[in-house]
């Protein structure tokens, strides 16, 4: 017999809050969603979904009777035993996590804490946030018997968020008390017991009733650090392979072969070893910075984190230098930009390497026609309004008449371009691939000059490259 479902409140209806709400409903719970953005709540009430996330619209429509939406925190939290905080924790101007949204959410919640609830922090936060929340509630004169605080970091990735939530590698619960730990264990029981995976219509994936996800109980501080350390470690893998890719290029080796060879060691693993433009998104950049700040504030010099960030930032310059090298100068050139999102599968452009590259090439004098399958609406707001920044309905329109095509996002659609058609419509068949989506042999066979990351440039035999190639920095200074 399964226990009665929990009544859950989720504060913050962004990527994490909406996915968590829909998945909790899928697990059989009742969910009250709160967001202080009235337009967002109105949209959700009318059946719209404000973010692009695979599988999310289907879950919301399947569970519309189990999910409510409100702008009023008291209304949302009143009937709930467990309140998840999923508001943003962006980087503030000095580089540390801006905790004002969490603080506002907790303050709004304090008035409802007249009977026991668990406040669960799902947002990614600095270590000791649980302790700070307790102090804040004490200041609001909330009876300590009326709440417990727990840290339950979220590890979903945009683009595969629903699958990641329902088929997680692990669930971390950092609870202050055994009572809170047990209630949270009940919330996740449909997954941890394997019950969910046997239900008709359950999303199938790597987890099964025979192999359900583990739930690890820790202290709140450990849970908070697990989240920052995990994101920083993944960012480390990416920066490491990018540093190796620069070496590979300098000596004529191939980063794809190197990553494959390294990844065959099961202790290293093959994931997160894709070289390219570096990581972006709303999380890795801010979380590595916040982890560094956390460490510094605790008197620990974690200099490795500096290197991770520096290598990541320099990858964009490595790419821009390739554009200069290929075109002599981007000034007056028409460039097709394929991809604006920070990675394929999402409309999110926060900290997108593609957006930074476009900004820099526009200021270098290029004209751009961009195409992204999902992120163009958001990109139009972030990029300058100019007759040099245009948008296309598809990748072929973007590439027509272009002096070069730049692949900036690893969308599936860009992995299966009709190369014959592309070569015919471009002014110059040059592809500069910041995501290594193609093999040089394939591109050269289709007549392209193909420039990628951590691999030698490749050109068809008739193409004569100016020799010797000028170092990129020299090219830059000579053209200024
Ligand atoms: P988001 O910006 O998409 O959404 C945050 C939402 O919170 C917004 O809709 C905003 O209107 C709302 N909000 C802000 N203050 C509020 C308040 N006081 N009351 C009610 N609503 C409020 O953010 P996100 O990407 O969902 O990230 C949320 C947190 O989860 C961050 O800490 C992030 O680091 C973490 N996280 C994000 C991801 C991801 O893939 N995006 C994955 C894991 C963890
Ligand atoms: C990342 C983590 O993977 C999630 O576990 C975590 O929950 C989330 O951050 C978060 O805390 O918000 P996400 O940012 O959605 O998820 O996307 P990833 O797939 O991890 O990619 C992040 C960035 O790294 C992207 O720009 C991607 O293009 C880049 N990347 C990824 C590489 O450059 N190389 C790789 O091998 C992998």
Tab-separated table of C-alpha atoms in Angstrom, residues 30-478:
chain	number	residue	atom	x	y	z
A	30	UNK	CA	-0.539	17.473	-5.380
A	31	UNK	CA	1.501	20.554	-6.256
A	32	UNK	CA	0.912	24.263	-5.686
A	33	UNK	CA	3.164	26.415	-7.862
A	34	UNK	CA	4.005	29.967	-6.778
A	35	UNK	CA	5.739	32.663	-8.782
A	36	UNK	CA	5.777	36.402	-8.223
A	37	UNK	CA	5.777	37.018	-11.976
A	38	UNK	CA	2.070	37.535	-12.680
A	39	UNK	CA	2.432	37.207	-16.462
A	40	UNK	CA	4.108	33.823	-15.987
A	41	UNK	CA	1.346	32.580	-13.691
A	42	UNK	CA	-1.351	33.822	-16.084
A	43	UNK	CA	0.346	31.976	-18.923
A	44	UNK	CA	0.600	28.760	-16.883
A	45	UNK	CA	-3.050	29.020	-15.826
A	46	UNK	CA	-4.072	29.325	-19.461
A	47	UNK	CA	-2.172	26.120	-20.293
A	48	UNK	CA	0.968	27.766	-21.704
A	49	UNK	CA	4.504	26.747	-20.718
A	50	UNK	CA	6.993	29.631	-20.463
A	51	UNK	CA	10.094	27.513	-21.148
A	52	UNK	CA	11.164	25.138	-23.897
A	53	UNK	CA	11.756	21.753	-22.286
A	54	UNK	CA	11.215	18.375	-23.886
A	55	UNK	CA	8.296	16.430	-22.356
A	56	UNK	CA	7.160	19.226	-20.035
A	57	UNK	CA	3.966	20.288	-21.863
A	58	UNK	CA	2.778	16.663	-21.921
A	59	UNK	CA	3.272	16.275	-18.139
A	60	UNK	CA	1.456	19.536	-17.384
A	61	UNK	CA	-1.489	18.590	-19.523
A	62	UNK	CA	-1.625	15.071	-18.051
A	63	UNK	CA	-1.673	16.405	-14.475
A	64	UNK	CA	-3.576	19.668	-14.830
A	65	UNK	CA	-5.957	18.629	-12.026
A	66	UNK	CA	-3.099	17.993	-9.597
A	67	UNK	CA	-1.268	21.313	-10.137
A	68	UNK	CA	-2.401	24.822	-9.168
A	69	UNK	CA	-0.744	28.188	-9.894
A	70	UNK	CA	-0.706	31.356	-7.839
A	71	UNK	CA	1.270	34.553	-7.256
A	72	UNK	CA	0.368	34.415	-3.578
A	73	UNK	CA	2.948	32.544	-1.481
A	74	UNK	CA	0.585	32.223	1.478
A	75	UNK	CA	-2.121	30.675	-0.687
A	76	UNK	CA	0.346	28.230	-2.254
A	77	UNK	CA	2.051	27.236	0.983
A	78	UNK	CA	-0.962	27.191	3.295
A	79	UNK	CA	-2.126	23.678	2.451
A	80	UNK	CA	1.368	22.197	1.851
A	81	UNK	CA	3.524	20.166	4.247
A	82	UNK	CA	6.652	20.538	2.154
A	83	UNK	CA	7.756	23.782	0.471
A	84	UNK	CA	10.460	23.653	-2.186
A	85	UNK	CA	12.385	26.851	-2.883
A	86	UNK	CA	13.347	26.946	-6.576
A	87	UNK	CA	13.945	30.656	-7.182
A	88	UNK	CA	17.009	31.924	-9.022
A	89	UNK	CA	20.397	32.491	-7.400
A	90	UNK	CA	22.170	34.429	-10.171
A	91	UNK	CA	25.642	35.888	-9.899
A	92	UNK	CA	25.553	39.435	-8.579
A	93	UNK	CA	27.814	42.215	-9.833
A	94	UNK	CA	30.669	41.224	-7.524
A	95	UNK	CA	30.494	37.615	-8.740
A	96	UNK	CA	28.874	36.019	-5.696
A	97	UNK	CA	25.451	34.355	-5.585
A	98	UNK	CA	22.625	36.887	-5.266
A	99	UNK	CA	20.545	35.455	-2.420
A	100	UNK	CA	17.916	38.185	-2.417
A	101	UNK	CA	15.336	36.009	-4.232
A	102	UNK	CA	15.753	33.210	-1.691
A	103	UNK	CA	15.524	35.713	1.140
A	104	UNK	CA	12.332	37.238	-0.322
A	105	UNK	CA	10.771	33.799	-0.836
A	106	UNK	CA	11.523	32.775	2.767
A	107	UNK	CA	10.217	36.068	4.144
A	108	UNK	CA	6.990	35.601	2.145
A	109	UNK	CA	6.706	32.089	3.509
A	110	UNK	CA	7.295	32.994	7.149
A	111	UNK	CA	3.693	34.120	7.708
A	112	UNK	CA	2.406	30.634	6.840
A	113	UNK	CA	4.668	28.882	9.346
A	114	UNK	CA	2.091	28.560	12.087
A	115	UNK	CA	2.036	24.786	11.723
A	116	UNK	CA	4.940	22.459	10.903
A	117	UNK	CA	6.379	22.533	7.376
A	118	UNK	CA	9.687	21.566	5.840
A	119	UNK	CA	11.412	24.236	3.826
A	120	UNK	CA	13.447	22.470	1.174
A	121	UNK	CA	16.099	24.445	-0.675
A	122	UNK	CA	16.307	23.184	-4.249
A	123	UNK	CA	17.974	26.317	-5.607
A	124	UNK	CA	21.757	26.068	-5.822
A	125	UNK	CA	23.061	28.019	-2.851
A	126	UNK	CA	26.276	28.751	-0.944
A	127	UNK	CA	27.187	26.496	1.949
A	128	UNK	CA	25.493	27.398	5.255
A	129	UNK	CA	22.384	28.767	3.517
A	130	UNK	CA	20.223	26.459	5.684
A	131	UNK	CA	21.701	28.064	8.794
A	132	UNK	CA	21.066	31.560	7.377
A	133	UNK	CA	17.443	30.689	6.608
A	134	UNK	CA	16.975	29.525	10.206
A	135	UNK	CA	18.412	32.822	11.446
A	136	UNK	CA	16.113	34.800	9.130
A	137	UNK	CA	13.036	32.928	10.361
A	138	UNK	CA	14.075	33.512	13.960
A	139	UNK	CA	14.203	37.218	13.129
A	140	UNK	CA	10.663	36.912	11.757
A	141	UNK	CA	9.782	35.388	15.167
A	142	UNK	CA	8.657	32.072	13.688
A	143	UNK	CA	8.333	29.327	16.297
A	144	UNK	CA	11.286	26.907	15.686
A	145	UNK	CA	8.902	23.999	16.313
A	146	UNK	CA	6.977	25.014	13.167
A	147	UNK	CA	9.684	24.278	10.603
A	148	UNK	CA	12.702	22.262	9.586
A	149	UNK	CA	15.072	23.163	6.787
A	150	UNK	CA	16.534	20.744	4.298
A	151	UNK	CA	18.827	21.011	1.323
A	152	UNK	CA	17.791	18.944	-1.697
A	153	UNK	CA	19.997	20.093	-4.582
A	154	UNK	CA	18.823	19.517	-8.113
A	155	UNK	CA	21.037	17.926	-10.773
A	156	UNK	CA	18.800	18.142	-13.845
A	157	UNK	CA	20.154	19.422	-17.152
A	158	UNK	CA	18.176	21.666	-19.429
A	159	UNK	CA	17.055	19.824	-22.531
A	160	UNK	CA	16.733	16.514	-20.673
A	161	UNK	CA	15.319	17.904	-17.443
A	162	UNK	CA	12.223	15.707	-17.157
A	163	UNK	CA	14.211	12.541	-17.785
A	164	UNK	CA	16.933	13.654	-15.337
A	165	UNK	CA	14.361	14.376	-12.628
A	166	UNK	CA	12.462	11.093	-12.946
A	167	UNK	CA	15.564	8.968	-13.594
A	168	UNK	CA	18.202	10.605	-11.411
A	169	UNK	CA	21.669	9.230	-10.681
A	170	UNK	CA	21.034	10.066	-7.026
A	171	UNK	CA	18.789	12.067	-4.722
A	172	UNK	CA	20.580	14.073	-2.042
A	173	UNK	CA	18.697	15.007	1.110
A	174	UNK	CA	20.567	17.158	3.613
A	175	UNK	CA	18.111	17.416	6.480
A	176	UNK	CA	18.454	19.056	9.887
A	177	UNK	CA	16.268	16.496	11.641
A	178	UNK	CA	15.229	12.882	11.282
A	179	UNK	CA	11.604	14.018	11.014
A	180	UNK	CA	12.394	16.166	7.967
A	181	UNK	CA	14.522	13.416	6.421
A	182	UNK	CA	11.677	10.923	6.743
A	183	UNK	CA	9.081	13.249	5.232
A	184	UNK	CA	11.369	13.980	2.281
A	185	UNK	CA	12.069	10.274	1.878
A	186	UNK	CA	8.285	9.835	1.531
A	187	UNK	CA	8.126	12.555	-1.137
A	188	UNK	CA	10.726	10.702	-3.218
A	189	UNK	CA	9.477	7.224	-2.310
A	190	UNK	CA	7.703	6.698	-5.681
A	191	UNK	CA	11.154	6.815	-7.325
A	192	UNK	CA	13.338	5.324	-4.579
A	193	UNK	CA	11.020	2.340	-3.994
A	194	UNK	CA	10.818	1.721	-7.758
A	195	UNK	CA	6.983	2.066	-7.660
A	196	UNK	CA	6.885	4.778	-10.328
A	197	UNK	CA	8.777	2.733	-12.915
A	198	UNK	CA	6.091	0.021	-12.844
A	199	UNK	CA	3.188	2.381	-13.484
A	200	UNK	CA	1.513	2.267	-16.891
A	201	UNK	CA	2.634	5.332	-18.866
A	202	UNK	CA	5.731	5.929	-16.674
A	203	UNK	CA	8.521	7.668	-18.568
A	204	UNK	CA	10.973	4.914	-19.398
A	205	UNK	CA	14.691	5.526	-18.948
A	206	UNK	CA	17.752	4.153	-17.231
A	207	UNK	CA	16.035	3.637	-13.864
A	208	UNK	CA	13.731	0.648	-13.370
A	209	UNK	CA	11.886	-0.953	-10.464
A	210	UNK	CA	14.864	-3.313	-10.157
A	211	UNK	CA	17.371	-0.458	-10.273
A	212	UNK	CA	15.791	2.591	-8.598
A	213	UNK	CA	17.796	5.701	-7.714
A	214	UNK	CA	19.591	5.818	-4.357
A	215	UNK	CA	18.733	8.497	-1.800
A	216	UNK	CA	21.744	9.731	0.161
A	217	UNK	CA	21.045	11.418	3.465
A	218	UNK	CA	23.646	13.993	4.534
A	219	UNK	CA	24.002	17.101	6.661
A	220	UNK	CA	22.605	20.289	5.047
A	221	UNK	CA	26.159	21.651	4.662
A	222	UNK	CA	27.364	18.520	2.877
A	223	UNK	CA	24.356	18.604	0.542
A	224	UNK	CA	25.056	22.242	-0.313
A	225	UNK	CA	28.702	21.458	-1.073
A	226	UNK	CA	27.818	18.318	-3.065
A	227	UNK	CA	25.935	20.528	-5.521
A	228	UNK	CA	28.653	23.142	-6.000
A	229	UNK	CA	31.415	20.540	-6.045
A	230	UNK	CA	29.572	18.418	-8.633
A	231	UNK	CA	29.015	21.330	-11.010
A	232	UNK	CA	32.585	22.540	-10.530
A	233	UNK	CA	33.948	19.059	-11.185
A	234	UNK	CA	32.003	18.781	-14.443
A	235	UNK	CA	33.230	22.261	-15.416
A	236	UNK	CA	36.760	21.062	-14.586
A	237	UNK	CA	36.414	18.145	-17.020
A	238	UNK	CA	35.321	20.539	-19.760
A	239	UNK	CA	38.130	23.027	-19.124
A	240	UNK	CA	40.653	20.209	-18.897
A	241	UNK	CA	39.698	18.802	-22.284
A	242	UNK	CA	39.685	22.308	-23.763
A	243	UNK	CA	43.213	22.928	-22.483
A	244	UNK	CA	44.279	19.574	-23.952
A	245	UNK	CA	42.557	20.506	-27.223
A	246	UNK	CA	44.718	23.611	-27.542
A	247	UNK	CA	47.794	21.439	-27.049
A	248	UNK	CA	46.479	18.885	-29.548
A	249	UNK	CA	46.040	21.615	-32.138
A	250	UNK	CA	49.505	23.034	-31.528
A	251	UNK	CA	51.174	19.674	-32.176
A	252	UNK	CA	48.882	18.335	-34.915
A	253	UNK	CA	47.038	15.775	-32.762
A	254	UNK	CA	43.262	15.262	-32.736
A	255	UNK	CA	41.226	16.059	-29.612
A	256	UNK	CA	38.398	13.725	-30.612
A	257	UNK	CA	40.799	10.778	-30.673
A	258	UNK	CA	42.349	11.920	-27.406
A	259	UNK	CA	38.982	12.322	-25.625
A	260	UNK	CA	37.908	8.902	-26.889
A	261	UNK	CA	41.093	7.300	-25.626
A	262	UNK	CA	40.862	9.013	-22.244
A	263	UNK	CA	37.166	8.230	-21.860
A	264	UNK	CA	37.775	4.501	-22.328
A	265	UNK	CA	39.322	4.518	-18.854
A	266	UNK	CA	36.289	3.825	-16.693
A	267	UNK	CA	37.855	5.868	-13.892
A	268	UNK	CA	37.764	8.934	-16.156
A	269	UNK	CA	34.589	8.239	-18.144
A	270	UNK	CA	33.744	9.558	-21.582
A	271	UNK	CA	31.116	12.151	-20.586
A	272	UNK	CA	31.864	15.863	-20.339
A	273	UNK	CA	34.987	15.529	-22.440
A	274	UNK	CA	33.626	17.360	-25.479
A	275	UNK	CA	36.009	20.129	-26.451
A	276	UNK	CA	34.703	23.319	-27.994
A	277	UNK	CA	33.606	26.814	-27.145
A	278	UNK	CA	33.523	26.056	-23.424
A	279	UNK	CA	30.658	25.811	-21.004
A	280	UNK	CA	27.882	28.369	-20.656
A	281	UNK	CA	24.419	28.408	-19.166
A	282	UNK	CA	22.904	29.773	-16.022
A	283	UNK	CA	24.725	27.330	-13.765
A	284	UNK	CA	28.334	26.297	-14.405
A	285	UNK	CA	29.701	29.850	-14.749
A	286	UNK	CA	27.925	31.164	-11.678
A	287	UNK	CA	28.365	28.018	-9.592
A	288	UNK	CA	32.123	27.758	-10.128
A	289	UNK	CA	32.387	31.446	-9.156
A	290	UNK	CA	30.153	30.967	-6.108
A	291	UNK	CA	32.093	27.876	-4.995
A	292	UNK	CA	35.302	29.848	-5.219
A	293	UNK	CA	33.783	32.639	-3.145
A	294	UNK	CA	32.472	30.127	-0.577
A	295	UNK	CA	35.936	28.625	-0.256
A	296	UNK	CA	37.605	32.029	0.051
A	297	UNK	CA	35.147	33.109	2.731
A	298	UNK	CA	35.975	29.935	4.639
A	299	UNK	CA	39.707	30.710	4.403
A	300	UNK	CA	40.435	28.063	1.752
A	301	UNK	CA	42.329	29.119	-1.393
A	302	UNK	CA	40.855	26.901	-4.134
A	303	UNK	CA	42.999	28.216	-7.016
A	304	UNK	CA	42.103	25.355	-9.353
A	305	UNK	CA	38.673	26.991	-9.721
A	306	UNK	CA	40.373	30.103	-11.130
A	307	UNK	CA	42.041	28.011	-13.819
A	308	UNK	CA	38.741	26.348	-14.739
A	309	UNK	CA	37.167	29.765	-15.299
A	310	UNK	CA	40.125	31.256	-17.159
A	311	UNK	CA	40.445	28.348	-19.566
A	312	UNK	CA	36.705	28.497	-20.211
A	313	UNK	CA	36.707	32.186	-20.985
A	314	UNK	CA	39.726	31.915	-23.272
A	315	UNK	CA	38.008	29.305	-25.475
A	316	UNK	CA	35.814	32.010	-26.990
A	317	UNK	CA	38.921	33.966	-27.976
A	318	UNK	CA	40.449	30.801	-29.428
A	319	UNK	CA	37.352	30.538	-31.631
A	320	UNK	CA	37.270	34.226	-32.620
A	321	UNK	CA	40.938	33.966	-33.608
A	322	UNK	CA	40.004	31.089	-35.925
A	323	UNK	CA	37.419	33.297	-37.610
A	324	UNK	CA	40.038	36.017	-38.150
A	325	UNK	CA	42.544	33.492	-39.421
A	326	UNK	CA	40.047	32.007	-41.885
A	327	UNK	CA	38.628	35.283	-43.202
A	328	UNK	CA	41.645	37.558	-42.818
A	329	UNK	CA	39.227	40.047	-41.265
A	330	UNK	CA	35.544	39.638	-40.361
A	331	UNK	CA	34.917	43.323	-41.219
A	332	UNK	CA	32.387	43.491	-44.054
A	333	UNK	CA	31.931	39.695	-44.139
A	334	UNK	CA	28.531	37.957	-44.035
A	335	UNK	CA	28.573	35.208	-41.433
A	336	UNK	CA	25.969	32.503	-40.912
A	337	UNK	CA	25.632	31.732	-37.216
A	338	UNK	CA	24.164	28.324	-36.471
A	339	UNK	CA	23.054	28.215	-32.850
A	340	UNK	CA	22.511	30.826	-30.154
A	341	UNK	CA	21.458	28.720	-27.136
A	342	UNK	CA	24.195	27.793	-24.663
A	343	UNK	CA	23.716	24.159	-25.718
A	344	UNK	CA	21.383	22.147	-27.918
A	345	UNK	CA	17.905	21.230	-26.700
A	346	UNK	CA	17.096	24.457	-24.875
A	347	UNK	CA	15.959	28.014	-25.588
A	348	UNK	CA	18.173	29.298	-22.762
A	349	UNK	CA	20.816	31.849	-23.780
A	350	UNK	CA	22.070	32.743	-20.310
A	351	UNK	CA	25.902	32.963	-20.449
A	352	UNK	CA	25.753	31.398	-23.894
A	353	UNK	CA	29.189	31.277	-25.564
A	354	UNK	CA	27.313	31.785	-28.863
A	355	UNK	CA	25.865	35.106	-27.738
A	356	UNK	CA	29.293	36.342	-26.656
A	357	UNK	CA	30.860	35.277	-29.955
A	358	UNK	CA	28.117	37.088	-31.906
A	359	UNK	CA	28.585	40.278	-29.863
A	360	UNK	CA	32.329	40.213	-30.505
A	361	UNK	CA	32.023	39.540	-34.229
A	362	UNK	CA	29.475	42.332	-34.621
A	363	UNK	CA	31.888	44.730	-32.963
A	364	UNK	CA	34.624	43.389	-35.278
A	365	UNK	CA	32.484	44.630	-38.191
A	366	UNK	CA	30.825	41.408	-39.417
A	367	UNK	CA	27.180	41.126	-40.551
A	368	UNK	CA	25.391	38.150	-39.102
A	369	UNK	CA	22.433	36.064	-40.093
A	370	UNK	CA	21.618	33.667	-37.262
A	371	UNK	CA	19.408	30.648	-36.903
A	372	UNK	CA	18.563	28.686	-33.755
A	373	UNK	CA	15.741	26.131	-33.538
A	374	UNK	CA	14.478	27.483	-30.180
A	375	UNK	CA	16.446	30.434	-28.808
A	376	UNK	CA	15.830	33.202	-31.360
A	377	UNK	CA	13.059	34.866	-29.348
A	378	UNK	CA	15.358	35.296	-26.352
A	379	UNK	CA	18.368	36.162	-28.512
A	380	UNK	CA	16.515	39.026	-30.235
A	381	UNK	CA	16.170	40.673	-26.811
A	382	UNK	CA	19.824	40.140	-25.885
A	383	UNK	CA	21.493	41.070	-29.185
A	384	UNK	CA	21.654	44.524	-30.763
A	385	UNK	CA	18.849	45.610	-33.057
A	386	UNK	CA	20.744	46.364	-36.253
A	387	UNK	CA	20.650	45.698	-39.978
A	388	UNK	CA	23.888	43.766	-39.374
A	389	UNK	CA	22.133	41.315	-37.020
A	390	UNK	CA	19.463	39.367	-38.871
A	391	UNK	CA	17.624	36.126	-38.173
A	392	UNK	CA	16.693	33.331	-40.559
A	393	UNK	CA	13.847	30.809	-40.536
A	394	UNK	CA	16.183	27.896	-41.117
A	395	UNK	CA	19.878	27.143	-41.344
A	396	UNK	CA	19.962	27.184	-45.153
A	397	UNK	CA	18.475	30.670	-45.270
A	398	UNK	CA	21.133	31.780	-42.758
A	399	UNK	CA	23.895	30.264	-44.892
A	400	UNK	CA	22.792	31.622	-48.274
A	401	UNK	CA	25.490	33.956	-49.599
A	402	UNK	CA	27.574	33.623	-46.421
A	403	UNK	CA	31.360	34.008	-46.398
A	404	UNK	CA	31.532	31.404	-43.632
A	405	UNK	CA	29.175	29.370	-41.441
A	406	UNK	CA	29.913	29.216	-37.724
A	407	UNK	CA	28.501	26.306	-35.693
A	408	UNK	CA	28.094	27.613	-32.162
A	409	UNK	CA	25.546	25.257	-30.559
A	410	UNK	CA	25.376	21.468	-30.628
A	411	UNK	CA	21.773	21.110	-31.821
A	412	UNK	CA	20.917	17.655	-33.235
A	413	UNK	CA	19.623	19.420	-36.353
A	414	UNK	CA	23.106	20.774	-37.065
A	415	UNK	CA	24.597	17.267	-37.014
A	416	UNK	CA	22.693	16.259	-40.140
A	417	UNK	CA	22.998	19.268	-42.435
A	418	UNK	CA	22.506	18.620	-46.161
A	419	UNK	CA	26.158	19.400	-46.945
A	420	UNK	CA	25.750	19.368	-50.713
A	421	UNK	CA	23.060	22.007	-50.458
A	422	UNK	CA	25.100	24.031	-47.973
A	423	UNK	CA	28.165	24.065	-50.215
A	424	UNK	CA	26.047	25.301	-53.153
A	425	UNK	CA	24.363	28.189	-51.348
A	426	UNK	CA	27.336	29.661	-49.493
A	427	UNK	CA	29.502	32.341	-51.093
A	428	UNK	CA	32.608	30.662	-49.667
A	429	UNK	CA	32.322	27.068	-48.440
A	430	UNK	CA	34.040	27.657	-45.093
A	431	UNK	CA	32.658	26.080	-41.910
A	432	UNK	CA	34.132	27.024	-38.539
A	433	UNK	CA	32.785	24.510	-36.064
A	434	UNK	CA	32.953	25.468	-32.383
A	435	UNK	CA	31.342	22.165	-31.361
A	436	UNK	CA	33.221	19.604	-33.475
A	437	UNK	CA	30.032	18.171	-34.968
A	438	UNK	CA	31.667	16.883	-38.178
A	439	UNK	CA	34.663	14.905	-39.277
A	440	UNK	CA	37.169	16.783	-41.411
A	441	UNK	CA	37.073	14.009	-44.021
A	442	UNK	CA	33.307	14.395	-44.547
A	443	UNK	CA	33.545	18.168	-44.821
A	444	UNK	CA	36.485	18.129	-47.211
A	445	UNK	CA	34.736	15.531	-49.369
A	446	UNK	CA	31.897	18.042	-49.751
A	447	UNK	CA	34.299	20.797	-50.757
A	448	UNK	CA	34.442	22.690	-47.485
A	449	UNK	CA	37.336	24.285	-45.726
A	450	UNK	CA	36.651	22.952	-42.258
A	451	UNK	CA	38.052	24.525	-39.124
A	452	UNK	CA	37.228	22.993	-35.755
A	453	UNK	CA	38.500	22.895	-32.178
A	454	UNK	CA	41.593	20.880	-31.194
A	455	UNK	CA	42.034	19.420	-34.671
A	456	UNK	CA	44.013	20.475	-37.727
A	457	UNK	CA	42.241	22.666	-40.257
A	458	UNK	CA	41.221	20.768	-43.393
A	459	UNK	CA	40.719	22.048	-46.940
A	460	UNK	CA	39.969	20.453	-50.292
A	461	UNK	CA	43.126	19.956	-52.394
A	462	UNK	CA	42.453	22.946	-54.698
A	463	UNK	CA	42.377	25.336	-51.739
A	464	UNK	CA	45.757	26.962	-51.149
A	465	UNK	CA	46.172	28.202	-47.618
A	466	UNK	CA	48.424	31.298	-47.260
A	467	UNK	CA	51.684	29.954	-45.965
A	468	UNK	CA	53.052	30.303	-43.379
A	469	UNK	CA	49.854	31.093	-41.436
A	470	UNK	CA	50.184	34.235	-39.371
A	471	UNK	CA	49.739	33.696	-35.623
A	472	UNK	CA	46.236	34.831	-34.705
A	473	UNK	CA	47.430	37.602	-32.387
A	474	UNK	CA	49.550	39.069	-35.163
A	475	UNK	CA	46.598	38.934	-37.549
A	476	UNK	CA	44.533	40.867	-35.031
A	477	UNK	CA	47.110	43.593	-34.450
A	478	UNK	CA	47.882	44.027	-38.155
